Coordinates of C-alpha atoms and ligand atoms in Angstrom, one line a residue:
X3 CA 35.0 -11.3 -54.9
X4 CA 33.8 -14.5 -53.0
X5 CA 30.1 -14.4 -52.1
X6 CA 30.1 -14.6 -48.2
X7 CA 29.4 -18.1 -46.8
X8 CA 26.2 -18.2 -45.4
X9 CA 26.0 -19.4 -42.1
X10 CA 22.7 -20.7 -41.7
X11 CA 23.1 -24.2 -43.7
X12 CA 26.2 -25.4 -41.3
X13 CA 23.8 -23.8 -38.4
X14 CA 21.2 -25.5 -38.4
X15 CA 23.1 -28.9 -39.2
X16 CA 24.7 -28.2 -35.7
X17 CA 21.0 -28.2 -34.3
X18 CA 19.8 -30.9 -35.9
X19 CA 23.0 -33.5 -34.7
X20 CA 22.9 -31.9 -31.6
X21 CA 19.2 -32.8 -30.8
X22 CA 19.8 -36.1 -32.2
X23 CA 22.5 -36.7 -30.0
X24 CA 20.8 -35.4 -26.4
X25 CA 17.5 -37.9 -28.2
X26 CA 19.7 -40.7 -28.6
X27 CA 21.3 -40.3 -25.0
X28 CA 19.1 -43.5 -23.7
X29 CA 20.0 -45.8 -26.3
X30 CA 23.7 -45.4 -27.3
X31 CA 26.9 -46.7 -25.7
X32 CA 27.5 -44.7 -22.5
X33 CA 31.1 -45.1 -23.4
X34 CA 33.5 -44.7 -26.5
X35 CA 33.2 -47.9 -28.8
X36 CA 35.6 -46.7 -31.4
X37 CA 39.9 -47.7 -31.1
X38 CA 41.9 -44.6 -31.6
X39 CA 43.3 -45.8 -35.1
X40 CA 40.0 -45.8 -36.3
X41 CA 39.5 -41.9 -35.4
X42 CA 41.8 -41.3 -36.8
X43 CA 42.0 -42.9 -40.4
X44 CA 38.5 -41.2 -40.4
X45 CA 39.4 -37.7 -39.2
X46 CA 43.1 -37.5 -41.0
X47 CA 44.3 -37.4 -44.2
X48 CA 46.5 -34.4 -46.4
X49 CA 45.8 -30.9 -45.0
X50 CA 42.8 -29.3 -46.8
X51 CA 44.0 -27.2 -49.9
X52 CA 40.6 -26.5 -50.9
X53 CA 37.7 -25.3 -49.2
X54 CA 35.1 -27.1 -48.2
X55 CA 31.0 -26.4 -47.9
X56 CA 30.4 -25.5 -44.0
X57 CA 27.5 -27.5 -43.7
X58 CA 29.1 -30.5 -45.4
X59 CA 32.2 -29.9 -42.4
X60 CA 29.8 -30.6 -40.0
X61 CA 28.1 -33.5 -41.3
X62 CA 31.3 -35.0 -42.2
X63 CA 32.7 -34.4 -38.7
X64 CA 30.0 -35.7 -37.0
X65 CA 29.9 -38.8 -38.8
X66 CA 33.3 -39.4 -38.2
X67 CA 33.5 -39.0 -34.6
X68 CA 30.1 -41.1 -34.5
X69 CA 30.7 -43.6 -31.5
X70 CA 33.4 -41.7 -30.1
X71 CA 31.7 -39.3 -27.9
X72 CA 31.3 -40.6 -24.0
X73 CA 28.1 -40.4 -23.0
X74 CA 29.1 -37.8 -20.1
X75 CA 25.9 -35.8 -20.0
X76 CA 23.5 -38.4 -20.2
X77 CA 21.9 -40.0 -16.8
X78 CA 23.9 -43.2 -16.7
X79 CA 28.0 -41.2 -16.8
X80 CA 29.1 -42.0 -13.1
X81 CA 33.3 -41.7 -13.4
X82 CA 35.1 -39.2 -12.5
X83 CA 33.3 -35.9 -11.7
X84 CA 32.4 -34.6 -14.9
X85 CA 28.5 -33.0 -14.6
X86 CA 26.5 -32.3 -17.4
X87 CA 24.8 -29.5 -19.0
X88 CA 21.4 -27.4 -18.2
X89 CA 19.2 -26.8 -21.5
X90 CA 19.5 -23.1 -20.9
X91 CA 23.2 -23.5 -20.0
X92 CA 24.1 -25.2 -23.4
X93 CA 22.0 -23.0 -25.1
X94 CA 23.4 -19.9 -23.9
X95 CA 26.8 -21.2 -24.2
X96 CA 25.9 -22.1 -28.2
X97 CA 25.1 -18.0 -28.1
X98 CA 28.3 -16.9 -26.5
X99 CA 30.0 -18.7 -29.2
X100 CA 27.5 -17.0 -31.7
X101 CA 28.6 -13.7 -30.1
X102 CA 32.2 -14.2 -30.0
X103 CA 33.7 -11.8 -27.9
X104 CA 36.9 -11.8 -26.6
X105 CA 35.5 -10.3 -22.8
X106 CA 38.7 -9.1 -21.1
X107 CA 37.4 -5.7 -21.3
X108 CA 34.2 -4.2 -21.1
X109 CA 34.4 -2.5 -24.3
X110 CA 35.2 -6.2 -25.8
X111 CA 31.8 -7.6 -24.5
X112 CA 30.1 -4.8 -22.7
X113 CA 27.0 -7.5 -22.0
X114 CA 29.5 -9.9 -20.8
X115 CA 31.3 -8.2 -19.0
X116 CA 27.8 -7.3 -16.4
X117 CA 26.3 -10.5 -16.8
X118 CA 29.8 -11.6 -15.3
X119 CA 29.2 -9.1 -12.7
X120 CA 25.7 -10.6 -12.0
X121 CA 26.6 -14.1 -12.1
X122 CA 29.7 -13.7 -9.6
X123 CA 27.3 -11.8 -6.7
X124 CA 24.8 -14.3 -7.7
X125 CA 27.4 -17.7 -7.3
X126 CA 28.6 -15.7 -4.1
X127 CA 24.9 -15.4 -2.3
X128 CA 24.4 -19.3 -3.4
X129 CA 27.2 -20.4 -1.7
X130 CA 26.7 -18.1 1.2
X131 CA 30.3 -16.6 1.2
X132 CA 31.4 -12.9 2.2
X133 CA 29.9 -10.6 -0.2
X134 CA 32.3 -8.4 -0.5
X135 CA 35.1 -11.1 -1.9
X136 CA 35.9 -10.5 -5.6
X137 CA 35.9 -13.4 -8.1
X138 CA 37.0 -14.6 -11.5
X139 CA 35.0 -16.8 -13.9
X140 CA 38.4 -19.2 -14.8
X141 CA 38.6 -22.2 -17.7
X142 CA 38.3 -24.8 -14.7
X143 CA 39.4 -25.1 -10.9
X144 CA 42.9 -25.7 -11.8
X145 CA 43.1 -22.4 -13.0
X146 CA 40.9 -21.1 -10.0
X147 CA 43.5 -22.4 -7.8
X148 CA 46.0 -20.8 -9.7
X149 CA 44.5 -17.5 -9.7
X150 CA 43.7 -17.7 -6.0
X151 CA 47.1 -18.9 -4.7
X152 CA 48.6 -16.2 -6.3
X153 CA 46.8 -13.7 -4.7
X154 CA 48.1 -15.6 -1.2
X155 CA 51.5 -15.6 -3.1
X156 CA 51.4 -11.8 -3.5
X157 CA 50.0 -11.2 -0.2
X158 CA 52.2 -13.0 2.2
X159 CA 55.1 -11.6 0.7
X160 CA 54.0 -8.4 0.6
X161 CA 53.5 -8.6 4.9
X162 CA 57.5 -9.6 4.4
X163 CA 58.4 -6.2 2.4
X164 CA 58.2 -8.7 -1.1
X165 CA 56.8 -7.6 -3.9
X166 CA 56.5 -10.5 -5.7
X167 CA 55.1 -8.9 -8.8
X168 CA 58.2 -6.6 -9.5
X169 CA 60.9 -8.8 -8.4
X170 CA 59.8 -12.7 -8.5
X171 CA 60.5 -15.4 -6.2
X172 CA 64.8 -15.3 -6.5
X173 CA 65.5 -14.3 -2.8
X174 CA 61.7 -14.4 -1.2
X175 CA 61.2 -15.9 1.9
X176 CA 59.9 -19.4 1.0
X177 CA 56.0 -20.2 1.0
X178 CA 54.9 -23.5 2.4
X179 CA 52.4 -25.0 1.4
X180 CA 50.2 -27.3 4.0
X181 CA 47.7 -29.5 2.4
X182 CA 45.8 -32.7 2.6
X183 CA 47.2 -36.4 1.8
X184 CA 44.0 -36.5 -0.5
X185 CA 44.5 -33.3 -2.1
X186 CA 43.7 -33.1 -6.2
X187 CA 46.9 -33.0 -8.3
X188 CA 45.3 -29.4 -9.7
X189 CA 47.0 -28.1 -6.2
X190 CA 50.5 -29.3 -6.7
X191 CA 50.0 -28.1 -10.5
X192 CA 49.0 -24.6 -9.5
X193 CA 52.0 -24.6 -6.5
X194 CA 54.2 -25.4 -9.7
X195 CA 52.3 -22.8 -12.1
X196 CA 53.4 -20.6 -9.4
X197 CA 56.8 -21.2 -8.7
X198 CA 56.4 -22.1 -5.4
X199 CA 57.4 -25.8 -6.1
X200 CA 56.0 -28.8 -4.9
X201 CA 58.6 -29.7 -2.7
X202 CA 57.1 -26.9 -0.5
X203 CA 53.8 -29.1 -0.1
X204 CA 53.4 -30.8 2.7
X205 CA 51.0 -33.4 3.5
X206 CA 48.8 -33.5 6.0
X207 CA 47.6 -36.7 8.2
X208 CA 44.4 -37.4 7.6
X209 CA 42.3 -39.3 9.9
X210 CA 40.1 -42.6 9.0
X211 CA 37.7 -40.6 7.0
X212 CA 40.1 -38.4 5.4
X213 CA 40.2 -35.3 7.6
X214 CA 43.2 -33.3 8.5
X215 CA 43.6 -33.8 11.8
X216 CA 44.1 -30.5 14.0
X217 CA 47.2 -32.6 15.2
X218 CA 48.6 -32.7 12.2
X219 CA 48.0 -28.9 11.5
X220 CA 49.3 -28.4 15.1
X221 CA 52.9 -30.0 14.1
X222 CA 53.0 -28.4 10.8
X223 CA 53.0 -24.8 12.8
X224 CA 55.3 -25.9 15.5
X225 CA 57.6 -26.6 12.5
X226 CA 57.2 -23.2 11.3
X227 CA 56.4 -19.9 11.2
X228 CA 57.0 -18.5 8.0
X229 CA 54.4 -17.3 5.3
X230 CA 52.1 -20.1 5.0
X231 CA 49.0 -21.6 2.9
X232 CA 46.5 -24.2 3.8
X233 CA 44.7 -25.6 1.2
X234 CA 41.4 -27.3 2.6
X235 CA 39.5 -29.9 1.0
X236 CA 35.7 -29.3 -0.1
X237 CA 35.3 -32.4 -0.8
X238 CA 38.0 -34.6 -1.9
X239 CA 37.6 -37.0 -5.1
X240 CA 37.1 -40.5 -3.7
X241 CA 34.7 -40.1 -0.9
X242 CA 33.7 -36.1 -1.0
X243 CA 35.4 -35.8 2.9
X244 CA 35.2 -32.3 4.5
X245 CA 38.4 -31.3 6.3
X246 CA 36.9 -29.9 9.6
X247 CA 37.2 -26.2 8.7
X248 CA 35.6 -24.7 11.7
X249 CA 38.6 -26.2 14.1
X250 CA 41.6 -26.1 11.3
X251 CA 40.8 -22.2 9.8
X252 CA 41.0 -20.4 13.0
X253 CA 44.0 -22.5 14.4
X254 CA 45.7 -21.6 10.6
X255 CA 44.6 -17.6 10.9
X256 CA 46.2 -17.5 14.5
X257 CA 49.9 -18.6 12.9
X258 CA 49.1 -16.1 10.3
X259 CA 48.4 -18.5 7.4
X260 CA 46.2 -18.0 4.3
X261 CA 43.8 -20.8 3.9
X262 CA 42.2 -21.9 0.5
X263 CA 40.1 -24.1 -0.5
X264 CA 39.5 -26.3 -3.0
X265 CA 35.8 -27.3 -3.4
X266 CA 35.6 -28.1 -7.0
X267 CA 32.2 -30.0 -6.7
X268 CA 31.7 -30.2 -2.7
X269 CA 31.2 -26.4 -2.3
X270 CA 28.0 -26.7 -3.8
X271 CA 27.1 -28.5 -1.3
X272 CA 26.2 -25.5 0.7
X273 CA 22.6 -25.0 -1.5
X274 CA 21.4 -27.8 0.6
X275 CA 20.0 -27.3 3.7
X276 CA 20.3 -31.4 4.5
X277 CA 24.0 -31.3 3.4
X278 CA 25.2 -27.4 4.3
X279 CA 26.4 -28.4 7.9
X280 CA 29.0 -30.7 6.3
X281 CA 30.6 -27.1 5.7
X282 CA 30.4 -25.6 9.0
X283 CA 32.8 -22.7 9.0
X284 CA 34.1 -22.9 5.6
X285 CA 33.0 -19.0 5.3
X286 CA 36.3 -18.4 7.2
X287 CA 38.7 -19.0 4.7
X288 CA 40.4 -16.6 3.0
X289 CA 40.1 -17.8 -1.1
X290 CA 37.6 -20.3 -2.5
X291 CA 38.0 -22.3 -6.0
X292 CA 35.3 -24.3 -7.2
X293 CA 33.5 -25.3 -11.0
X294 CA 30.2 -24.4 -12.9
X295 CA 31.0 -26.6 -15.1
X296 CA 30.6 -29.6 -12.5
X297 CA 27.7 -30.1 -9.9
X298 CA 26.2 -26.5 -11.7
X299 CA 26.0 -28.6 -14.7
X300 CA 27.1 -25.9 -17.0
X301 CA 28.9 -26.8 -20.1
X302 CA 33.0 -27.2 -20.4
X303 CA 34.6 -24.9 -19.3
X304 CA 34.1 -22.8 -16.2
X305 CA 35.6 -22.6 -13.1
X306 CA 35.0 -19.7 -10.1
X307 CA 37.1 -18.5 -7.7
X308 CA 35.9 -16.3 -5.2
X309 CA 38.7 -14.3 -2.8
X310 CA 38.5 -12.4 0.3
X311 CA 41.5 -9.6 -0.6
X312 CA 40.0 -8.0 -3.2
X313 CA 43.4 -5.7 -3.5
X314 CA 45.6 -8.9 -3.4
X315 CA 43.4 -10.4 -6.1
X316 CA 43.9 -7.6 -8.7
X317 CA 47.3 -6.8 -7.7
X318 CA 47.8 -10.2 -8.5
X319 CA 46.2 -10.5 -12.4
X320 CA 46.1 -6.9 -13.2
X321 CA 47.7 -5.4 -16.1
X322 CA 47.7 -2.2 -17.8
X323 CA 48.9 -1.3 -21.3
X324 CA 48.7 1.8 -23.4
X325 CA 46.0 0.4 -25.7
X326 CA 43.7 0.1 -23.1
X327 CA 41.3 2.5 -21.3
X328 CA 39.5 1.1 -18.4
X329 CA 35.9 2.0 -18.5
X330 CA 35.6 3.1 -14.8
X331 CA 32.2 2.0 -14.2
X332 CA 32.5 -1.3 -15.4
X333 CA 33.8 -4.9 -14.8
X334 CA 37.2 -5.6 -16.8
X335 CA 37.6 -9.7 -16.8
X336 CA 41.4 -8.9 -17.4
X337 CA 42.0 -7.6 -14.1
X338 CA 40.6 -10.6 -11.9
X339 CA 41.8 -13.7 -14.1
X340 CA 44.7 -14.8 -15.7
X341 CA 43.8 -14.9 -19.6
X342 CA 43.9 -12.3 -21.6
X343 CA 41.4 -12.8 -24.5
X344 CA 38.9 -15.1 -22.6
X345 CA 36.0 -16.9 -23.5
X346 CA 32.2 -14.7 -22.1
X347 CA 31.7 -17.6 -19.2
X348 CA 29.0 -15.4 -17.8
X349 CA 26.1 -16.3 -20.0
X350 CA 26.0 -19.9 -19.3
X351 CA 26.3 -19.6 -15.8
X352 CA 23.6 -16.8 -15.5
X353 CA 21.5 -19.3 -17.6
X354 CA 22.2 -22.2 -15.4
X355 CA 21.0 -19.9 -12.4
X356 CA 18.0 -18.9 -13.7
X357 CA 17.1 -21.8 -15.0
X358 CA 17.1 -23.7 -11.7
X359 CA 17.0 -20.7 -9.2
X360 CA 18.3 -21.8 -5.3
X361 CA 15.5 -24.0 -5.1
X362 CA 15.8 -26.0 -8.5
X363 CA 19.8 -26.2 -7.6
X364 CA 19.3 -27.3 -3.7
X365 CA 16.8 -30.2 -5.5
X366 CA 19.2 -31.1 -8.0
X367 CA 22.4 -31.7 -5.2
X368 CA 19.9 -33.7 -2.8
X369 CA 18.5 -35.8 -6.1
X370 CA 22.3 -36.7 -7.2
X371 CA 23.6 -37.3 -3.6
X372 CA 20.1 -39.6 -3.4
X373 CA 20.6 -41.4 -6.7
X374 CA 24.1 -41.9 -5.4
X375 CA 23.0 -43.5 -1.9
X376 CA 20.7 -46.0 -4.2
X377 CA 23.7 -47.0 -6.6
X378 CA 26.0 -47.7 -4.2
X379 CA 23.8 -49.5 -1.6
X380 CA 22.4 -51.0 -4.7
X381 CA 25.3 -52.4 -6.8
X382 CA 27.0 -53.3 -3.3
X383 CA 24.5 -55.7 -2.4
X384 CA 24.6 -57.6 -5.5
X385 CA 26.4 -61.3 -4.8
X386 CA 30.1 -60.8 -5.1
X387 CA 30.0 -56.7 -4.7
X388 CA 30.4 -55.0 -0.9
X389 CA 29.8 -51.0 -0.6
X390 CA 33.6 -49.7 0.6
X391 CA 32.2 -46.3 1.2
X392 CA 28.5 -45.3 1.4
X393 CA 28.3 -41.5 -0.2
X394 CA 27.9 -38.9 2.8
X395 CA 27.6 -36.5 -0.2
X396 CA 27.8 -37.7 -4.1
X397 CA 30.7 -40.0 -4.4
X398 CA 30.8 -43.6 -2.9
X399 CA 33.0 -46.5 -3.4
X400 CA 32.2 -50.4 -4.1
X401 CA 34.3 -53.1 -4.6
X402 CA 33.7 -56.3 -6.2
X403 CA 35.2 -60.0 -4.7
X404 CA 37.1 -62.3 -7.0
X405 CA 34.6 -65.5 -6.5
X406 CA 38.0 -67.9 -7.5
X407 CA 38.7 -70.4 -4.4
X408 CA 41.3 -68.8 -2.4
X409 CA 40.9 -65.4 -3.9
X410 CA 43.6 -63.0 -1.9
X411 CA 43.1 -58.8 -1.9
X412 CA 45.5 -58.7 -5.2
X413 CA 42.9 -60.7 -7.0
X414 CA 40.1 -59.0 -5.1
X415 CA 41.7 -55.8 -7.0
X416 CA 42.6 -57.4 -10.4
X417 CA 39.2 -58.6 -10.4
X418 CA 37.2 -54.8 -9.2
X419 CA 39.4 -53.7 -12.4
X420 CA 37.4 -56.1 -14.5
X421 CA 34.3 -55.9 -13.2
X422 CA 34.3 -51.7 -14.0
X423 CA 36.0 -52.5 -17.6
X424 CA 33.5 -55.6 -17.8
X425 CA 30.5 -53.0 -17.2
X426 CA 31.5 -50.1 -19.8
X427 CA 32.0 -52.6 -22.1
X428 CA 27.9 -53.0 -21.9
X429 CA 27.4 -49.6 -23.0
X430 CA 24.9 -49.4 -20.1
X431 CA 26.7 -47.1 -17.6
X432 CA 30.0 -46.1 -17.3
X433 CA 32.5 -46.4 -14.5
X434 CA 36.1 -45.1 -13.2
X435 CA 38.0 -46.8 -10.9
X436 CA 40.3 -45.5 -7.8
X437 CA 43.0 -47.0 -5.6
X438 CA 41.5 -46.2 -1.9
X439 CA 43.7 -47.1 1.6
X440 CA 45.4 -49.0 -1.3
X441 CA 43.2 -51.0 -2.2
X442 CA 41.1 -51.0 -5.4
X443 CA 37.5 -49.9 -6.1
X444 CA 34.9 -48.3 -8.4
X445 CA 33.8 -44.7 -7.8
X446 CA 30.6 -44.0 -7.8
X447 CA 29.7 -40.6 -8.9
X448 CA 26.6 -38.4 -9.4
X449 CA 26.7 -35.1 -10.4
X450 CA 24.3 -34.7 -13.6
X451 CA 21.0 -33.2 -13.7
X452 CA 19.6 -35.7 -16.0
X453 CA 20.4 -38.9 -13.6
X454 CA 17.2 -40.6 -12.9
X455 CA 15.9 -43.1 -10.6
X456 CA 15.0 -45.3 -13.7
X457 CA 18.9 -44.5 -14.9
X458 CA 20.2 -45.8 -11.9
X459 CA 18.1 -49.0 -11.6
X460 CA 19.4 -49.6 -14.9
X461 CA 23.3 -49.5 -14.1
X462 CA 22.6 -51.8 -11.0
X463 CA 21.0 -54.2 -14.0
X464 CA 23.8 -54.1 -15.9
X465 CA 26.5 -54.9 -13.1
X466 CA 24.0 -57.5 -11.9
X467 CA 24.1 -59.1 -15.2
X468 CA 28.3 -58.8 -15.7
X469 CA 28.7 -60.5 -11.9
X470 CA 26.4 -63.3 -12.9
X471 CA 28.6 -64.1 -16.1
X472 CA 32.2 -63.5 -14.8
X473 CA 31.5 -65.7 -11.6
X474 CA 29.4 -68.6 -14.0
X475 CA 33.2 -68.0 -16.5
X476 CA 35.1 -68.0 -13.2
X477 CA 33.0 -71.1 -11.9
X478 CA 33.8 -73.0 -15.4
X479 CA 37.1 -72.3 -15.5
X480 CA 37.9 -73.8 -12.1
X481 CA 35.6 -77.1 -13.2
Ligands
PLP520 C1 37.8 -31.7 -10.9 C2 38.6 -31.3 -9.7 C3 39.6 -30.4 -9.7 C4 40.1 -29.8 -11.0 O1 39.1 -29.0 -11.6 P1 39.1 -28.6 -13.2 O2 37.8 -27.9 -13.3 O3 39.2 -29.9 -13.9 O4 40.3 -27.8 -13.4 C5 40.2 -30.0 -8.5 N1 39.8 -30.5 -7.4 C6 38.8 -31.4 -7.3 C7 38.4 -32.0 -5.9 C8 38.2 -31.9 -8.4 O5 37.2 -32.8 -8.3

């Protein structure tokens, strides 16, 4: 017989790259500075026939993905909103994986299945939502959407006489789907998920800050009648803009409508007592989908949604089969989300929560949505950069001016494009950029724990330094 691999060897290899890696966070490349043929001439080759020592695997992967790793949870990561993750997050998310337990039933992770329970009243008293909502612990807010807009699915039909379960959506009364202009693409992926189809989304007019208007809503429902959703921003991607809840929920409830929304990052903003009011009336709505994995800063991946009809919820993602015996007493995962074997997503969130408690969280959303005012008043006063949209929350916008004689918008874009590519290529701080009222411009975009004041006067450095050489090229090349 084999001897049984030991584990320990590969283990602590793990922990030793690891801690180099978080150590090395302040002087390697913020971005990727390997070309995609290169991965992979050094990760491919002939399938393994043989095996291989597991401590060697991991020495050997990690040498070969050396370079290739972005820099996302390190203090100077400001594209997209990506977050990074808590010491006792990552930790605890190392033991889940230790632990690997399936979790859709309580018998497959009893622990899992209450720290679940814990975490979810815990994420609901943060946020200050109804108490009483369920939740599900998802792979992201995609799938949070999808899990909460089928429980709207299921219960607007079911007010027509559908079941929606039983008999699908051949013959149902149709479901619209009102929404935002700046909605996420997760919400016309979840309407498709769902068989509602996008062409039942329709956009919304938003006003100059990127609010549904209540006219808009107003003209939707004069339209029609017929079983409806609203999906709500909380806050959108490019400039983290609040749809005015407290005016558009009750005007949606009155034509009978269920209203979700989608507050991936921005729902966190109600730990903060500076930025809470940005949310009046959120509470109202009727399902919420939002990410630990983001402005939580736990590890990939973990999304949350939180929903008001309990029954609709579980009539929704229920299932029963003969091999399984619900304990009564206890949480089954299977019943509230839509996997089946699932990753324990509990432990890292209960970490991240201890860890910081309230307080710790409400410090780290004011710190990023601080460090975010600084970088974009900061890199938008440097000579050839202007500050398109100063953060109200953790995402701002800057542009940067072609300095050619005559430069028109077009070049003003071209040029923004190569300014962002111009700074990643520094290695200094990373960038994404985002077409805004159609024009182009970098985001700006702080949601990581370990983002410091020092971090940020560094990536102002670095974009000072690329202006300086691109207009001085520029300059020469007009000479
Ligand atoms: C990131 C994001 C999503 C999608 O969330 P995932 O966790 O990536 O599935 C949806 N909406 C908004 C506003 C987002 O920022």
């Amino acid at each position: 017989m084999r001897p049984r691999a030991l584990a320990s060897p590969a283990l602590h290899r793990a922990v030793h790259h690891a801690l180099q890696w978080i150590d090395g966070l302040d002087d390697r490349p913020v971005g990727s500075t390997v070309a995609p043929e290169d991965l992979r001439r050094r990760l491919g080759g002939p399938l393994p026939q043989s095996r291989t020592d597991a401590a060697a695997v991991i020495d050997e992967l990690v040498a070969a993905t050396e370079g290739a790793h972005l820099g996302s949870v390190g203090g100077r990561f400001f594209a997209w909103v990506i977050g990074g993750a808590l010491p006792a997050a990552l930790a605890a998310d190392w033991l889940t994986s230790t632990w690997d337990q399936p979790s859709a039933l309580y018998r497959c992770g009893p622990a899992a299945s209450i720290v679940e329970e814990v975490a979810g009243a815990w994420v609901k008293e943060l946020l200050d939502l109804p108490r009483d909502t369920s939740f599900a612990f998802t792979t992201g807010c995609q799938l949070a959407h999808f899990t909460a807009l089928a429980a709207a699915r299921h219960a607007l039909l079911a007010r027509t006489g559908w079941n929606v379960e039983a008999d699908g959506l051949c013959g149902a009364p149709p479901i619209r789907v009102l929404t935002s202009e700046h909605r996420h693409g997760s919400i016309d992926r979840a309407v498709r998920f769902l068989g509602i189809g996008t062409r039942s989304l329709i956009p919304l007019r938003t006003d100059a800050d990127a609010r549904i208007t209540m006219e808009a809503l107003d003209d939707a429902f004069r339209e029609s009648h017929g079983p409806t959703i609203v999906v709500l921003n909380a806050a959108d991607l490019n400039v983290a803009a609040f749809d005015p809840f407290a005016e558009l929920i009750p005007r949606a409830h009155a034509a009978g409508a269920w209203v979700h929304i989608d507050g991936a990052f921005g729902l966190f903003a109600r730990v903060s007592r500076a930025k809470r009011s940005l949310l009046a009336g959120v509470e109202a709505a009727d399902s919420w989908a939002t990410d630990a994995h983001k402005w939580l800063n736990v590890p990939f991946d973990c999304g949350i949604c939180i929903i008001r009809d309990r029954a609709a919820h579980r009539a929704a993602m229920t299932v029963s089969a003969s091999y399984m015996s619900p304990d009564s007493n206890a949480r089954d995962q299977i019943d509230w989300t839509p996997e089946w074997s699932r990753r324990s997503r509990g432990f890292a969130v209960y970490a991240a929560l201890r860890e910081l408690g309230a307080e710790g969280l409400e410090a780290l959303i004011d710190d990023t949505c601080a460090h975010c005012r600084e970088l974009v008043s900061g890199l938008g006063g440097l000579p050839g950069a202007e500050s398109v949209v100063l953060p109200q929350l953790n995402q701002g916008l800057v542009r940067f001016r072609d300095p050619a004689p005559g430069a028109q918008d077009d070049d003003h874009d071209r040029y923004t494009d190569t300014v962002i590519q111009a700074i990643n290529a520094t290695g200094e701080a990373f960038f994404s950029g985002t077409t805004w009222k159609g024009r182009r411009a970098m985001r700006v975009s702080v949601v990581n724990w370990r983002t410091t004041s020092a971090d940020v006067r560094r990536a102002i450095e670095a974009a000072r330094l690329v202006l300086s050489t691109l207009s001085l090229t520029c300059a020469t090349s007009v000479d």
